[in-house]
Short mmCIF file of C-alpha atoms in Angstrom, two decimals:
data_model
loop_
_atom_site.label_atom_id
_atom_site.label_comp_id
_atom_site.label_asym_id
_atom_site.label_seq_id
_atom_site.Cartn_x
_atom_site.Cartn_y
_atom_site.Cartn_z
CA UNK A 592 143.89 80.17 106.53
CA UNK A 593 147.11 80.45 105.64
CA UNK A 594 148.36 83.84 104.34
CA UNK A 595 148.65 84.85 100.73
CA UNK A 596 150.73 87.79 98.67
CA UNK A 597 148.25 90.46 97.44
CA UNK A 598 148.94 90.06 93.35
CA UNK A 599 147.85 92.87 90.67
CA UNK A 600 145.19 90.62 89.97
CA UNK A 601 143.85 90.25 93.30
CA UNK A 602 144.36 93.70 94.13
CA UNK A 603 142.17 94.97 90.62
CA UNK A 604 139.40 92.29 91.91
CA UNK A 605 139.14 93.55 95.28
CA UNK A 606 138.78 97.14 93.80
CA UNK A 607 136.82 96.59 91.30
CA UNK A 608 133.69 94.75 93.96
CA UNK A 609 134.82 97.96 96.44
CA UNK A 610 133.32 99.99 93.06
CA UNK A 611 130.73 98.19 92.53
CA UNK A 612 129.23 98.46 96.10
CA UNK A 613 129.85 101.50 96.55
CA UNK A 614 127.96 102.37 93.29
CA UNK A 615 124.92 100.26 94.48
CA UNK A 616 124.99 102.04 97.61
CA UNK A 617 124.94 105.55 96.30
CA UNK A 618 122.53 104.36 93.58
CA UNK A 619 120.33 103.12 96.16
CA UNK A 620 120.43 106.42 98.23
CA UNK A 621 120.23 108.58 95.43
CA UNK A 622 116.98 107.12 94.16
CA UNK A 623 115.23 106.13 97.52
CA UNK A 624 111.60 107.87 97.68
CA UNK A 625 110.14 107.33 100.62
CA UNK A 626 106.30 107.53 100.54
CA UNK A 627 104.81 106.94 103.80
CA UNK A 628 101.22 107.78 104.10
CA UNK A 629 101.02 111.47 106.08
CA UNK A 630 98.01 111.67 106.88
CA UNK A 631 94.47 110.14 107.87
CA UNK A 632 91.52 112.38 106.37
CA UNK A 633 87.93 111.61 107.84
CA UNK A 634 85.14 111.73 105.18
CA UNK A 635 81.57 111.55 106.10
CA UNK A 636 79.22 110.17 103.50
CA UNK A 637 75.60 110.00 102.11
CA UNK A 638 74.76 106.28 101.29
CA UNK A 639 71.15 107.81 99.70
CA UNK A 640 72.78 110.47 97.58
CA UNK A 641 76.09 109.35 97.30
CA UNK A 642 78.07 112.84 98.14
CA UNK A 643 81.47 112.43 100.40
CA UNK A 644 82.39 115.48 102.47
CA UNK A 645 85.79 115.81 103.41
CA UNK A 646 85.53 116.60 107.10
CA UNK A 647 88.70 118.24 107.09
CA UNK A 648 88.22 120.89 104.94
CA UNK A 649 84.28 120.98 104.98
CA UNK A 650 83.73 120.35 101.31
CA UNK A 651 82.98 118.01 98.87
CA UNK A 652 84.79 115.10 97.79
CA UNK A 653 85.31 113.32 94.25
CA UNK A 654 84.54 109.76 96.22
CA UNK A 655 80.90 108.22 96.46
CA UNK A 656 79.51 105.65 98.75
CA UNK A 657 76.12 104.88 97.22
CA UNK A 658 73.28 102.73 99.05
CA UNK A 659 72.00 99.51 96.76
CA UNK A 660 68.79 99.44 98.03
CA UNK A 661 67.68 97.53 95.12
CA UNK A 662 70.35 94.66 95.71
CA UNK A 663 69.15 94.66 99.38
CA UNK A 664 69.82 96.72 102.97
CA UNK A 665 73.51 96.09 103.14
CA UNK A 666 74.56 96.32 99.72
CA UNK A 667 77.05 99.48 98.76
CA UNK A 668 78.71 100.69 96.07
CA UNK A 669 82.32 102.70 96.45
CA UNK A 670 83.31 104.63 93.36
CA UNK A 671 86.90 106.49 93.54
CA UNK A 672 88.35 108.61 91.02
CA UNK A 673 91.16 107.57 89.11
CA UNK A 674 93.18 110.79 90.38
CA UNK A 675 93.59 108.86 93.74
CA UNK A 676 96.45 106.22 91.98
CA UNK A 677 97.07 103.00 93.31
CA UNK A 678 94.84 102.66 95.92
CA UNK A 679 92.99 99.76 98.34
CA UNK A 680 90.17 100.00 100.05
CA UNK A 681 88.11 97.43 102.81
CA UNK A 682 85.33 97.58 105.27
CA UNK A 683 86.17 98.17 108.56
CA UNK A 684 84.52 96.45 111.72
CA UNK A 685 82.27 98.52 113.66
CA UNK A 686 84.00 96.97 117.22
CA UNK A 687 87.58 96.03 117.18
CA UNK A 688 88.51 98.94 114.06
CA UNK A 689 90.38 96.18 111.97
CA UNK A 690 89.75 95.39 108.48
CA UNK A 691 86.41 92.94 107.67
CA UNK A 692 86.49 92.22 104.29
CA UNK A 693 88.81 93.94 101.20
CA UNK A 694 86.75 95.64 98.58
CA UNK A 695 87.64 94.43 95.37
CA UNK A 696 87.58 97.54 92.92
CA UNK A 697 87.14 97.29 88.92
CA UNK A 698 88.65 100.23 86.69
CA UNK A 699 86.16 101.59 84.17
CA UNK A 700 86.59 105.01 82.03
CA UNK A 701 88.20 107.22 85.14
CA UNK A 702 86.56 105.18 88.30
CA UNK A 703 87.58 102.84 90.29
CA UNK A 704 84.25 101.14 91.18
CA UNK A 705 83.75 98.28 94.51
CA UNK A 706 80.44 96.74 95.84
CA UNK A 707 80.65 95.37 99.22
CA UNK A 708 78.31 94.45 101.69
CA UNK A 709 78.07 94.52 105.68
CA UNK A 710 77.87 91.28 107.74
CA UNK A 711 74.48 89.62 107.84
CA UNK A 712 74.13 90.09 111.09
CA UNK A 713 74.42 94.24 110.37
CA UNK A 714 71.50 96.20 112.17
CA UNK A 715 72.76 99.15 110.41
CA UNK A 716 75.82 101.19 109.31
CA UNK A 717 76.76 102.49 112.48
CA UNK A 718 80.29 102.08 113.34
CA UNK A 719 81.00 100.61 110.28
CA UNK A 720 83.64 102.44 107.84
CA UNK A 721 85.37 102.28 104.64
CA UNK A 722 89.26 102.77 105.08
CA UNK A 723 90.99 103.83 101.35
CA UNK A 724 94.59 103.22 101.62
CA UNK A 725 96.59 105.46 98.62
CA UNK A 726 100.41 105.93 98.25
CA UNK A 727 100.44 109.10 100.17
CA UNK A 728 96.82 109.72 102.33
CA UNK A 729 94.45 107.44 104.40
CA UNK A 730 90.71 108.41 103.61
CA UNK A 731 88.38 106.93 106.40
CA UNK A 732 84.80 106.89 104.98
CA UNK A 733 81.42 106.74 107.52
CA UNK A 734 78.02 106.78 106.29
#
């Protein structure tokens, strides 16, 4: 590439994209939030009555993880207050710990409201938990 004289009109250009990186840059940095989740909370709930403890703190939570023994053994219901924000929540395997199935959750009034059910081939509950992912806590429900 052969060499060129730096003109007024080259030299404006090449300042001009120097200011506008540099903007985007500090921009960037200025308005960078970053929200990593800080901390895991273990809940322990009720499937008969509903009530969430927070183990953490030994006391009651706003979430509820409600038995539908009318819709069969392994049929639950997850309500989670609106409070939370954006928030997702699945079932997590009693064996390996990963992530079964997502529970799809419907707003109504100031709930967020998911029925899920275990495998088929569920005894019972145990080892099985509910993991609620929000923007700044991970709530880990048993029952």
């Amino acid at each position: 590439m052969a060499a060129q004289k730096l003109t007024k009109a080259r030299l404006i250009q090449i300042l001009f994209l120097l200011a506008v990186l540099i903007t985007a840059f500090t921009w960037r940095t200025i308005t960078y939030d970053q929200s990593e989740v800080t901390d895991e909370i273990a809940v322990n709930c009720q499937s008969d009555t509903g009530d969430c403890v927070d183990l953490s703190v030994n006391r009651q939570n706003e979430m509820r993880l409600f038995s539908l023994a009318d819709k069969g053994g392994n049929q639950y219901r997850l309500v989670l207050p609106m409070s939370l924000g954006n928030m997702e929540a699945s079932l997590i395997s009693a064996r390996n710990r990963e992530s079964v199935t997502k529970i799809v959750l419907d707003t109504s009034n100031s709930f967020k409201i998911g029925d899920f059910s275990l495998p088929a081939n569920a005894k019972n509950t145990s080892g099985y938990s509910v993991k609620v992912e929000t923007e700044k806590m991970i709530y880990i429900l048993s029952f």
